[in-house]
Amino acid sequence: MKYLLVILFLAYSLVVLAQDATRGIVLDATSNEVLIGANVFSKSNWKVGASTDINGEFLVKNLEKGDTLIVSYIGYQEKEVVFNGEKYLTILLHTSVKNMAEVTVTAEKLVAEEFTYKKIKRLDIYLNPSAKADPLLATNSLPSSTTLDESANISFRGSSPDETGIFFNNVPLYDAVRFSQLNGIGTFGIFNTAIVDEMLVFPGNPPLEYGNTTSGLIAIKTTEEIPKEKIRTATVSLASYGFLISQKLNNSQALTAFSNYQPAAIIKAFNSDALQEIEDFSSIDLGISYLNVINENTIFKAFNYTLLEGYDFNYKAPTLNTTFEQRKKRNFTIINIRKQLGKSELSFNNNISFTNTQFNYADTDIELNYFDGFTSANYKYSTSKLSFKTGAAFDYREQHFDGTFYIYEYAEGPGYPTTSSTNTSELLRPEVYGFLTYFINDKWTIGGGLRKNLVTDNQSNFLSSQVSSKYQISTNSSLTFAIGNYHRYDFSESEKNLLNESKQVSIDYNLKNDYMNITASLFGKESITKGIKNELAGIELFLKSKLINKLTGQISYSLIDGISRENNGLEYPNKYDLDYFIRGNLEWRINANWTINSTFSFRQGNYHQPLIGSTYNTNLEVYEPEYAALTNQTRLPHYGIIDISISRIIPIKENLNIICFGTVNNILDKENIRTYQYNFDYTERNNSLFSQRTVYFGAVINF
């Protein structure tokens, strides 16, 4: 939670060397982790000083030999260091002396964590301008992300977002986004970044410790630290008002609560043209997290989240122009228990979730109710040479559909035929798994796992498997190889639910040092989703480097060659078949308080089936469109967007600061086409656009 005090505050110190200047680094004396945002000031002149940057380093000028530096950081003992002309200082800070009754517990670690493609910390999310402080959106800046609709429904390496597993504190969460169907505005995840400790991202070959995912996986964990002092954060912006408080109850317990309210009126007033299709939206949520470190071997966590949301937007069809209304209520409760027994560990994870969603427009009236129940028991054994984990999981999902809807997509509106349906579908997935990681030596690590379903009614028998290997080329570089076969069940309108299967292989190279980060990946996959076979092969390249003293840049390039095949032999380009997908970011840290960011994204336009004609239906008194076959798809115009953001931190006193921020999305106001809309007789065509230029600003108050 301490990172909240330094959101966007991280900037490199001035680097112009002077005769009376010194550089240095501030570290945790126990773990040697860098301390970001630590204060280093002259005892005799408080105007002489600096704060440590993202690497824990500082530069202090205008010093004289014999000056005393005071080094301080929240939760650590203050330290005095005498400057004797050193060019570089290494300063170690010890945590504040705590009551002997305070206890800590070893953090949980995935058995397959050695093969993680990307680990994202809370601070990384705040510093990522394209993330908009949202954990799920932060993954869209990865070269492996192939999300095509500006949303938090994450696609990795050309797979459908439905194939991406999202786990929160080791339990699966389905439909983890808000405003998931809001046309013309980016969607967001339901997770509050302030409670996120880290995210592990697997763009392919998801670890079999988790189930019901066939492509990428995002595993989010909440913090397990007892805050040393009360933390309070208030957020005020054009579209959000929020408050978070985290407080230590005693030496072993902590409670965190947060709430956010999102209205539409103010942001629509500032962006009336860009958001003209949005008539109204609002949401309010409440989250409560309880942490109890019972003793040094046992931890208990409970998390409850409630969300109420709604949006109204202008729905246009050739035969209809009306308001589409959506309302959603959601609540989920997660409980985790973990106990260490020497080299072994037992863990239990549980979740109960309820969702009610209603859709209304014209004669369409649909209500969906979901119930999700999940429980798992896991056993882990670890030594210096190996780590083994096994367990059983029980995942139950129930979907109840009740609604009236139009029979024909091209005939919507009063008087056109409708039909009604009521049905309940169930998914029951008991599974067992085992995964082993073996550390051969300092260079080689191998791992493998199996996951088997316990067959229930109307299900097929399957066995998922994977093998991974990592070679540590040097201290800064590694090569990872993975291959696997995965299975996932989907709801189906038929009596038997759909079993989806995916076979994948990937090779990932990573180089990271003080000056740059380079990754290169090759991958291939073959999947069967809803009866359609998809074959994909691709390459990903990523480079991040310090360009000049205060300017850092990064760029990524992805290419995917994809084909889809149906059972009847029909073959056509896959939705994610892309010759290029380019993303980049430039970050200019002007000084300790000011940061300017620019992000950009360019790719080929989406595939679509062009209109080739229309026929008048005398029975319905409506025109019926005729589109080109899937084999004759064409592309929409190329997609491109550039965003600009600026932030400033205003320190007022020791325990009070204000972070001001502003962004302009799609600053060039480029008209990126999402799809085409037609008039009644299909003689006129209009563009339906992705997000246009939008201004957004606000402030975060930490006190």
XYZ file of C-alpha atoms in Angstrom:
703
model
C 0.000 0.000 0.000
C 2.977 2.284 0.497
C 3.301 2.589 -3.273
C 0.146 4.704 -3.350
C 2.181 7.582 -1.977
C 4.429 7.610 -5.008
C 2.038 7.038 -7.920
C 3.466 8.896 -10.888
C 5.976 10.529 -8.502
C 8.759 8.337 -9.801
C 11.103 10.398 -11.985
C 14.788 10.359 -12.592
C 16.846 12.929 -10.694
C 18.836 15.551 -12.566
C 21.949 13.977 -13.983
C 24.166 16.957 -14.652
C 27.251 16.128 -12.640
C 28.691 18.749 -10.366
C 31.736 18.856 -8.156
C 29.587 18.797 -5.009
C 27.092 16.145 -6.069
C 26.657 12.548 -5.065
C 24.628 9.659 -6.376
C 23.384 6.706 -4.415
C 20.838 3.987 -3.886
C 18.541 3.237 -0.937
C 17.836 -0.420 -0.151
C 15.921 -2.502 2.355
C 18.609 -3.796 4.730
C 17.006 -7.245 4.927
C 15.829 -8.010 1.401
C 18.057 -5.637 -0.610
C 14.952 -4.448 -2.456
C 15.104 -0.882 -3.725
C 13.038 1.694 -1.838
C 11.210 3.940 -4.283
C 10.333 7.458 -3.147
C 12.684 7.509 -0.128
C 13.682 11.026 0.960
C 17.360 12.037 1.042
C 17.974 15.577 2.380
C 20.745 17.648 3.872
C 20.386 18.086 7.623
C 21.647 21.664 7.472
C 19.603 22.765 4.450
C 16.303 20.988 3.717
C 16.212 22.564 0.237
C 19.149 20.347 -0.746
C 17.858 16.860 -1.380
C 15.993 14.442 -3.603
C 13.730 11.423 -3.673
C 14.755 8.023 -4.987
C 13.542 7.046 -8.461
C 12.038 3.822 -9.795
C 15.431 2.132 -9.404
C 15.833 3.340 -5.819
C 18.549 5.778 -6.889
C 19.003 9.471 -6.114
C 21.173 12.446 -7.024
C 21.835 15.207 -4.492
C 23.696 18.358 -5.575
C 25.181 21.343 -3.774
C 26.698 19.282 -0.986
C 29.864 20.024 0.910
C 32.137 17.532 2.599
C 31.015 16.967 6.151
C 27.332 17.550 5.398
C 24.941 15.090 7.005
C 22.259 13.451 4.892
C 18.986 12.396 6.489
C 17.438 9.373 4.780
C 13.833 8.468 5.591
C 11.107 6.186 4.289
C 7.691 5.320 5.665
C 7.863 2.224 7.857
C 11.671 2.390 8.184
C 14.052 3.801 10.755
C 15.456 7.199 9.815
C 19.194 7.171 9.127
C 21.907 9.843 9.101
C 24.834 9.541 6.682
C 27.876 11.834 6.670
C 28.969 12.924 3.176
C 32.738 12.739 2.724
C 32.925 13.361 -1.000
C 31.789 9.902 -2.129
C 30.560 9.718 -5.724
C 28.173 6.870 -4.903
C 26.483 5.888 -1.656
C 24.716 2.645 -0.816
C 22.322 3.277 2.050
C 20.557 0.455 3.894
C 17.408 1.169 5.896
C 15.986 -1.113 8.557
C 12.272 -1.480 9.139
C 10.869 0.214 12.196
C 11.085 -1.902 15.325
C 7.829 -3.795 15.640
C 6.072 -5.469 18.500
C 7.331 -9.004 19.047
C 3.740 -10.171 18.692
C 3.707 -9.132 15.039
C 3.962 -12.056 12.661
C 4.662 -12.497 8.972
C 4.054 -15.402 6.666
C 5.948 -16.493 3.579
C 4.249 -15.297 0.400
C 2.524 -17.884 -1.757
C 4.266 -18.850 -4.986
C 3.020 -20.722 -8.030
C 4.791 -23.975 -8.804
C 4.873 -22.834 -12.450
C 5.955 -19.284 -11.606
C 9.428 -19.966 -13.040
C 7.800 -20.003 -16.466
C 5.937 -16.711 -16.054
C 6.066 -14.594 -19.176
C 5.411 -11.345 -17.306
C 5.067 -10.344 -13.678
C 3.291 -7.016 -13.157
C 3.481 -5.254 -9.801
C 1.054 -2.660 -8.532
C 3.534 0.090 -9.288
C 3.830 -1.079 -12.910
C 0.082 -0.595 -13.333
C 0.169 2.955 -12.004
C 3.126 3.864 -14.221
C 1.544 2.453 -17.384
C -0.359 5.325 -19.066
C -2.364 3.031 -21.336
C -3.577 1.075 -18.292
C -5.557 4.013 -16.892
C -4.724 2.530 -13.452
C -6.665 -0.628 -14.369
C -4.998 -4.050 -13.881
C -6.661 -5.746 -16.856
C -6.039 -2.830 -19.213
C -2.377 -2.922 -18.162
C -2.018 -6.257 -19.941
C -3.120 -4.658 -23.226
C 0.292 -2.994 -23.503
C 2.045 -6.373 -23.648
C 3.198 -7.488 -27.111
C 1.246 -10.719 -26.584
C -2.071 -8.864 -26.260
C -4.238 -9.013 -29.386
C -7.339 -7.261 -28.054
C -9.123 -5.670 -31.031
C -11.997 -3.756 -29.428
C -10.457 -1.279 -26.933
C -11.856 -3.276 -24.022
C -10.744 -5.135 -20.919
C -11.850 -8.435 -22.493
C -8.280 -9.584 -22.973
C -7.122 -11.622 -25.957
C -3.651 -13.194 -26.006
C -1.846 -14.373 -29.125
C -4.917 -14.466 -31.329
C -7.213 -16.403 -29.005
C -10.742 -15.372 -28.127
C -11.127 -13.461 -24.819
C -13.379 -16.342 -23.733
C -10.258 -18.532 -23.666
C -8.392 -16.218 -21.274
C -8.635 -17.318 -17.663
C -8.798 -14.624 -14.984
C -8.097 -15.733 -11.422
C -8.312 -13.557 -8.326
C -6.684 -14.965 -5.194
C -6.625 -18.416 -6.819
C -10.302 -18.603 -7.786
C -11.740 -18.125 -11.301
C -13.781 -15.003 -11.979
C -15.996 -14.993 -15.053
C -17.068 -11.727 -16.700
C -14.461 -9.673 -14.837
C -15.252 -6.383 -16.604
C -17.660 -3.530 -16.123
C -19.569 -1.776 -18.930
C -18.675 -4.818 -21.020
C -21.062 -3.847 -23.827
C -20.798 -0.085 -23.683
C -20.444 1.081 -27.306
C -17.946 3.813 -28.025
C -16.011 3.832 -24.757
C -13.277 1.595 -23.403
C -14.312 -0.906 -20.766
C -12.611 -1.515 -17.448
C -11.947 -4.396 -15.108
C -13.654 -4.767 -11.758
C -10.386 -4.823 -9.798
C -9.145 -1.930 -7.669
C -5.412 -1.495 -8.286
C -4.775 -0.358 -4.718
C -5.380 -3.869 -3.365
C -3.351 -5.652 -6.058
C 0.019 -6.955 -4.942
C 1.028 -8.479 -8.270
C -0.257 -10.042 -11.482
C 1.232 -13.043 -13.236
C 0.547 -13.131 -16.974
C 0.826 -16.266 -19.118
C -0.057 -15.342 -22.745
C 0.027 -19.005 -23.762
C 0.401 -22.429 -22.159
C -1.410 -21.512 -18.918
C -0.187 -23.488 -15.874
C -2.352 -26.485 -15.054
C -2.565 -25.385 -11.443
C -5.529 -23.492 -12.866
C -8.376 -25.014 -14.842
C -10.947 -24.182 -17.522
C -8.608 -22.013 -19.581
C -7.191 -22.859 -22.987
C -5.127 -19.806 -23.854
C -3.752 -16.958 -21.764
C -4.087 -16.619 -18.020
C -4.033 -13.648 -15.644
C -3.533 -14.456 -11.956
C -4.101 -11.516 -9.587
C -3.062 -11.612 -5.939
C -3.930 -9.178 -3.162
C -1.406 -7.905 -0.676
C -0.559 -9.937 2.405
C 1.173 -7.103 4.263
C -0.164 -5.617 7.482
C 0.028 -1.828 6.940
C 2.253 -0.078 9.432
C -0.024 2.962 9.511
C -3.472 3.997 8.313
C -3.660 4.592 4.567
C -6.358 6.815 3.095
C -6.821 7.694 -0.558
C -9.509 9.802 -2.215
C -9.991 10.044 -5.980
C -11.866 12.783 -7.814
C -12.119 12.875 -11.608
C -14.517 13.672 -14.435
C -16.138 10.250 -14.168
C -15.197 8.810 -10.796
C -15.312 9.584 -7.091
C -13.680 7.059 -4.822
C -12.276 6.448 -1.372
C -10.023 3.755 0.071
C -8.932 3.173 3.638
C -6.588 0.476 4.886
C -5.963 0.084 8.580
C -4.035 -2.187 10.890
C -6.441 -3.669 13.454
C -3.707 -5.218 15.566
C -0.317 -6.827 15.034
C -1.742 -9.611 12.875
C -4.952 -8.258 11.334
C -5.806 -5.579 8.794
C -8.954 -4.321 7.103
C -9.213 -2.531 3.760
C -12.387 -0.977 2.372
C -12.982 0.947 -0.830
C -15.877 2.372 -2.791
C -16.200 4.151 -6.132
C -19.030 6.018 -7.792
C -18.987 6.643 -11.548
C -21.544 9.095 -13.002
C -21.794 10.175 -16.639
C -22.916 13.808 -16.534
C -19.597 15.632 -16.074
C -17.456 13.616 -18.479
C -20.214 13.840 -21.102
C -20.297 17.611 -20.685
C -16.557 17.834 -21.392
C -16.734 15.335 -24.288
C -20.169 15.877 -25.799
C -19.141 15.030 -29.374
C -17.040 11.969 -28.561
C -19.663 10.481 -26.227
C -22.833 11.504 -28.035
C -23.888 7.860 -28.476
C -23.718 7.362 -24.707
C -26.945 8.549 -23.138
C -26.116 7.690 -19.542
C -24.027 5.382 -17.384
C -23.324 4.926 -13.704
C -21.828 2.423 -11.314
C -21.191 2.117 -7.618
C -19.138 -0.555 -5.915
C -17.990 -1.550 -2.456
C -15.088 -3.820 -1.619
C -13.941 -5.123 1.763
C -10.747 -7.098 2.305
C -9.818 -8.738 5.603
C -6.361 -10.140 6.311
C -5.432 -12.247 9.339
C -1.882 -13.524 9.705
C -2.831 -16.007 12.420
C 0.750 -17.078 13.027
C 3.975 -17.390 11.059
C 2.606 -20.510 9.338
C -1.061 -19.668 8.797
C -2.851 -16.941 6.884
C -6.549 -16.222 6.351
C -7.942 -13.833 3.738
C -11.523 -12.828 2.995
C -12.646 -10.522 0.213
C -16.148 -9.350 -0.706
C -17.082 -7.186 -3.664
C -20.446 -5.717 -4.663
C -21.119 -3.874 -7.923
C -24.216 -2.101 -9.242
C -23.959 -0.672 -12.739
C -26.044 0.496 -15.639
C -25.691 2.178 -18.994
C -27.924 3.521 -21.724
C -26.701 4.080 -25.254
C -28.196 4.900 -28.613
C -28.828 1.629 -30.460
C -29.048 1.928 -34.230
C -30.235 -0.707 -36.688
C -31.643 -0.363 -40.231
C -35.184 -0.709 -38.857
C -34.711 0.805 -35.420
C -33.230 3.758 -33.552
C -33.804 3.514 -29.809
C -32.202 3.371 -26.370
C -30.465 0.193 -25.260
C -30.564 -0.228 -21.476
C -28.389 -2.554 -19.432
C -28.450 -3.088 -15.661
C -26.193 -5.386 -13.683
C -25.924 -6.458 -10.052
C -22.983 -8.525 -8.918
C -21.519 -9.851 -5.685
C -18.719 -12.309 -5.013
C -17.036 -13.518 -1.841
C -13.601 -15.156 -1.790
C -12.037 -16.930 1.187
C -8.464 -18.248 1.261
C -6.694 -20.263 3.948
C -3.050 -21.263 3.704
C -0.928 -23.170 6.232
C 2.745 -24.071 6.043
C 3.912 -27.374 7.499
C 7.679 -27.379 7.221
C 8.463 -27.978 3.551
C 4.797 -28.593 2.827
C 1.856 -26.267 2.424
C -1.907 -26.749 2.503
C -4.278 -24.238 0.932
C -8.022 -23.926 0.492
C -9.697 -21.462 -1.877
C -13.425 -20.758 -2.064
C -15.702 -18.428 -3.998
C -19.435 -17.775 -4.276
C -20.633 -15.341 -6.945
C -24.057 -14.025 -8.007
C -24.777 -11.935 -11.100
C -28.038 -10.518 -12.419
C -28.036 -8.731 -15.786
C -30.946 -7.193 -17.683
C -30.997 -5.985 -21.296
C -33.853 -3.956 -22.752
C -34.494 -2.236 -26.073
C -37.732 -1.971 -28.040
C -39.472 -5.375 -27.659
C -36.320 -7.109 -26.468
C -36.363 -7.936 -22.762
C -33.711 -10.348 -21.503
C -32.666 -11.336 -17.997
C -29.602 -13.449 -17.216
C -28.819 -14.879 -13.785
C -25.521 -16.562 -12.979
C -24.433 -18.476 -9.918
C -20.812 -19.571 -9.573
C -19.451 -21.751 -6.804
C -15.820 -22.787 -6.559
C -13.746 -24.657 -3.991
C -10.290 -26.188 -4.157
C -7.940 -28.022 -1.812
C -4.233 -28.030 -2.614
C -1.053 -29.595 -1.266
C 2.434 -28.336 -2.088
C 5.854 -29.731 -1.235
C 9.034 -27.749 -1.900
C 12.772 -28.225 -1.514
C 15.735 -26.415 -3.001
C 15.665 -28.795 -5.984
C 11.986 -29.331 -6.696
C 8.480 -28.113 -6.104
C 5.411 -30.329 -6.418
C 1.778 -29.322 -6.171
C -1.378 -31.386 -6.408
C -5.004 -30.771 -5.633
C -8.656 -31.067 -6.487
C -11.048 -28.363 -7.641
C -14.822 -28.255 -7.849
C -16.235 -25.558 -10.157
C -20.002 -25.229 -10.539
C -21.705 -22.683 -12.819
C -25.400 -22.170 -13.395
C -26.920 -19.891 -16.018
C -30.620 -19.028 -16.170
C -31.894 -17.269 -19.298
C -35.330 -15.709 -19.543
C -36.153 -13.343 -22.359
C -37.931 -12.113 -25.422
C -35.906 -11.193 -28.492
C -36.260 -10.609 -32.217
C -36.143 -13.616 -34.542
C -34.345 -11.825 -37.379
C -31.320 -9.571 -36.906
C -32.406 -7.420 -39.840
C -35.983 -6.965 -38.568
C -35.898 -5.251 -35.181
C -38.478 -2.803 -33.929
C -42.185 -2.573 -33.056
C -44.272 -5.020 -35.043
C -41.471 -7.331 -36.111
C -41.645 -10.983 -34.967
C -40.161 -11.975 -31.633
C -39.735 -15.203 -29.750
C -39.318 -16.077 -26.093
C -37.149 -18.584 -24.320
C -36.513 -19.759 -20.782
C -33.791 -22.238 -19.954
C -31.266 -23.167 -17.305
C -27.801 -24.516 -18.090
C -25.327 -26.065 -15.680
C -21.597 -26.692 -15.778
C -20.156 -29.071 -13.194
C -16.373 -29.455 -13.389
C -14.653 -31.571 -10.720
C -10.962 -31.916 -11.640
C -7.688 -33.129 -10.147
C -4.199 -32.006 -11.107
C -0.516 -32.392 -10.399
C 2.441 -30.196 -11.387
C 6.159 -30.665 -10.783
C 9.006 -28.180 -11.211
C 12.574 -29.485 -10.978
C 15.643 -27.264 -10.725
C 18.358 -29.253 -12.502
C 21.077 -26.672 -11.827
C 21.580 -22.924 -11.853
C 20.879 -22.877 -15.588
C 18.119 -25.406 -16.249
C 14.588 -25.688 -14.865
C 11.973 -28.112 -16.164
C 8.339 -28.590 -15.281
C 5.316 -30.581 -16.276
C 1.743 -31.153 -15.262
C -1.459 -33.103 -15.811
C -5.067 -32.095 -15.184
C -7.892 -34.638 -15.388
C -11.633 -34.107 -15.252
C -13.880 -36.421 -13.268
C -16.558 -37.145 -15.854
C -20.106 -36.116 -14.950
C -23.340 -36.259 -16.961
C -23.158 -34.886 -20.518
C -19.386 -34.379 -20.433
C -16.505 -35.822 -22.399
C -13.458 -37.457 -20.891
C -10.262 -35.382 -21.237
C -6.698 -35.102 -19.952
C -4.811 -31.798 -20.160
C -1.017 -31.894 -20.154
C 1.974 -29.576 -20.472
C 5.774 -29.514 -20.352
C 7.928 -26.421 -19.787
C 11.651 -25.770 -19.693
C 13.641 -22.662 -18.844
C 17.323 -22.072 -19.577
C 19.040 -19.194 -17.772
C 21.538 -18.068 -20.408
C 23.054 -15.433 -18.130
C 22.093 -13.346 -15.136
C 20.098 -11.046 -17.402
C 18.743 -13.361 -20.104
C 16.700 -16.552 -20.357
C 14.988 -18.843 -22.853
C 11.673 -20.575 -22.078
C 10.039 -23.399 -24.029
C 6.520 -24.705 -23.409
C 4.110 -27.133 -25.056
C 0.689 -28.240 -23.901
C -2.817 -29.490 -24.544
C -5.695 -27.725 -22.750
C -9.472 -28.068 -22.346
C -12.312 -25.758 -21.400
C -16.092 -26.091 -21.195
C -18.556 -23.479 -22.483
C -22.270 -23.114 -21.897
C -24.338 -24.439 -24.799
C -27.969 -24.118 -25.816
C -28.000 -27.863 -26.404
C -28.200 -30.468 -23.668
C -24.478 -31.194 -23.911
C -22.054 -28.366 -23.101
C -19.265 -27.536 -25.543
C -15.755 -28.845 -24.901
C -13.070 -26.588 -26.395
C -9.527 -27.827 -26.902
C -6.243 -26.047 -27.609
C -2.767 -27.337 -28.457
C 0.079 -24.842 -28.103
C 3.830 -24.513 -28.396
C 5.932 -21.425 -27.643
C 9.524 -20.240 -27.308
C 10.207 -17.003 -25.391
C 13.526 -15.159 -25.086
C 14.035 -12.408 -22.518
C 16.935 -10.026 -21.905
C 16.775 -7.394 -19.193
C 19.493 -5.164 -17.763
C 19.841 -1.638 -16.445
C 19.607 -0.126 -19.921
C 17.092 -2.147 -21.882
C 14.575 -4.962 -21.953
C 14.247 -7.163 -25.049
C 11.808 -10.031 -25.573
C 11.233 -12.207 -28.624
C 8.642 -14.966 -28.931
C 7.574 -17.588 -31.455
C 4.312 -19.461 -30.958
C 1.880 -21.780 -32.658
C -1.525 -23.055 -31.614
C -4.357 -25.182 -32.888
C -7.713 -24.878 -31.177
C -11.270 -26.076 -31.578
C -13.748 -23.478 -30.332
C -17.500 -23.921 -30.787
C -16.857 -26.473 -33.500
C -14.487 -24.264 -35.518
C -10.827 -25.218 -35.909
C -8.376 -22.319 -35.643
C -4.724 -22.568 -36.665
C -2.426 -19.724 -35.618
C 1.305 -19.028 -35.789
C 2.996 -15.809 -34.778
C 5.978 -13.777 -33.677
C 6.328 -11.076 -31.008
C 9.165 -8.576 -30.584
C 9.556 -6.036 -27.776
C 12.186 -3.414 -26.946
C 12.314 -0.982 -24.036
C 15.262 1.345 -23.571
C 16.384 4.625 -22.071
C 16.738 6.928 -25.089
C 18.281 9.913 -23.360
C 18.634 10.956 -19.765
C 14.972 11.649 -18.971
C 13.303 9.932 -21.903
C 12.387 6.241 -21.982
C 10.793 4.518 -24.944
C 9.354 1.134 -25.756
C 7.964 -0.484 -28.892
C 6.508 -3.879 -29.754
C 5.599 -5.670 -32.965
C 3.343 -8.699 -33.389
C 2.478 -10.765 -36.457
C -0.092 -13.574 -36.586
C -0.897 -15.878 -39.481
C -4.322 -17.377 -38.782
C -6.837 -19.610 -40.568
C -10.264 -20.884 -39.446
C -11.807 -24.115 -40.738
C -15.375 -25.337 -40.294
C -16.539 -28.955 -40.265
C -17.914 -28.633 -43.797
C -14.451 -27.776 -45.101
C -15.038 -24.019 -45.385
C -11.745 -22.149 -44.852
C -11.276 -18.410 -44.306
C -8.939 -15.908 -42.551
C -9.055 -15.998 -38.778
C -10.304 -12.891 -36.968
C -6.834 -12.385 -35.479
C -4.902 -12.838 -38.731
C -2.677 -9.735 -38.583
C 0.333 -8.651 -40.629
C 1.237 -6.125 -37.963
C 0.198 -4.918 -34.526
C 2.526 -2.152 -33.309
C 2.427 -0.511 -29.889
C 4.735 2.006 -28.299
C 5.252 4.421 -25.455
C 7.416 7.468 -24.781
C 7.834 8.681 -21.210
C 9.493 11.993 -20.346
C 10.195 12.546 -16.664
C 10.749 16.270 -16.559
C 11.671 16.342 -12.871
C 10.667 14.718 -9.617
C 7.106 16.047 -9.876
C 6.221 16.158 -13.571
C 5.803 13.273 -16.042
C 4.535 13.306 -19.633
C 3.563 10.118 -21.466
C 2.562 9.358 -25.013
C 1.296 5.947 -26.124
C 0.432 4.779 -29.608
C -1.070 1.715 -31.251
C -1.310 0.807 -34.939
C -2.680 -2.351 -36.565
C -4.600 -3.640 -39.525
C -8.337 -3.096 -39.506
C -10.680 -5.879 -38.437
C -12.082 -8.326 -40.955
C -15.709 -7.867 -41.992
C -18.151 -9.300 -44.517
C -19.037 -6.514 -46.983
C -22.615 -5.917 -48.060
C -23.236 -7.165 -51.606
C -26.974 -6.499 -51.892
C -30.406 -6.584 -50.282
C -33.787 -8.160 -51.052
C -37.189 -6.833 -50.029
C -39.096 -9.310 -47.850
C -42.786 -8.767 -48.578
C -43.951 -10.797 -45.581
C -41.948 -8.765 -43.084
C -41.990 -5.547 -45.139
C -38.275 -5.119 -44.573
C -35.097 -5.365 -46.601
C -32.982 -8.458 -45.994
C -29.237 -7.827 -46.449
C -26.874 -10.166 -48.241
C -23.245 -10.190 -47.143
C -20.170 -11.653 -48.792
C -19.124 -15.149 -47.771
C -16.542 -15.602 -45.030
C -14.091 -16.616 -47.742
C -14.475 -13.144 -49.294
C -13.978 -11.016 -46.204
C -12.280 -7.646 -46.555
C -10.564 -5.467 -44.004
C -11.781 -2.266 -42.462
C -9.362 0.692 -42.721
C -6.181 0.564 -40.673
C -6.501 1.355 -36.968
C -4.299 3.923 -35.242
C -4.460 5.885 -32.010
C -2.161 8.220 -30.051
C -2.808 9.192 -26.421
C -1.131 11.879 -24.316
C -1.069 12.068 -20.523
C 0.549 14.388 -18.007
C 0.789 14.124 -14.237
C 2.122 16.146 -11.356
C 2.525 15.394 -7.677
C 2.037 18.239 -5.211
C 3.614 17.437 -1.826
C 1.948 19.474 0.889
C 3.335 17.903 4.035
C 4.736 14.586 5.214
C 1.447 12.683 5.192
C -0.413 14.669 2.542
C 0.102 14.891 -1.191
C -2.071 15.425 -4.234
C -1.465 13.782 -7.575
C -3.024 15.640 -10.486
C -3.381 13.941 -13.857
C -4.829 14.633 -17.266
C -5.151 12.584 -20.435
C -6.242 13.145 -24.001
C -7.186 9.882 -25.693
C -6.994 9.739 -29.486
C -5.451 13.205 -29.558
C -5.542 13.335 -33.373
C -9.252 12.407 -33.289
C -8.691 9.687 -35.870
C -11.886 7.995 -37.030
C -11.153 4.319 -36.434
C -14.003 2.279 -37.873
C -15.511 -0.403 -35.652
C -18.190 -1.494 -38.155
C -20.650 -0.102 -40.696
C -24.291 0.865 -40.128
C -26.952 1.003 -42.863
C -30.258 2.755 -43.459
C -33.599 0.984 -43.963
C -33.050 -0.085 -47.603
C -29.253 -0.462 -47.303
C -28.557 2.287 -49.829
C -26.591 4.440 -47.364
C -23.719 3.465 -45.120
C -22.373 5.215 -42.015
C -19.300 4.524 -39.933
C -19.605 3.229 -36.385
C -16.421 4.394 -34.689
C -14.160 3.362 -31.871
C -13.401 5.986 -29.206
C -12.834 9.501 -30.485
C -10.825 12.294 -28.867
C -11.697 12.319 -25.186
C -10.397 14.555 -22.394
C -10.113 13.179 -18.888
C -8.542 14.660 -15.749
C -8.669 14.379 -11.993
C -6.705 14.082 -8.776
C -5.695 11.464 -6.233
C -5.332 12.648 -2.641
C -3.217 10.587 -0.250
C -3.449 11.493 3.436
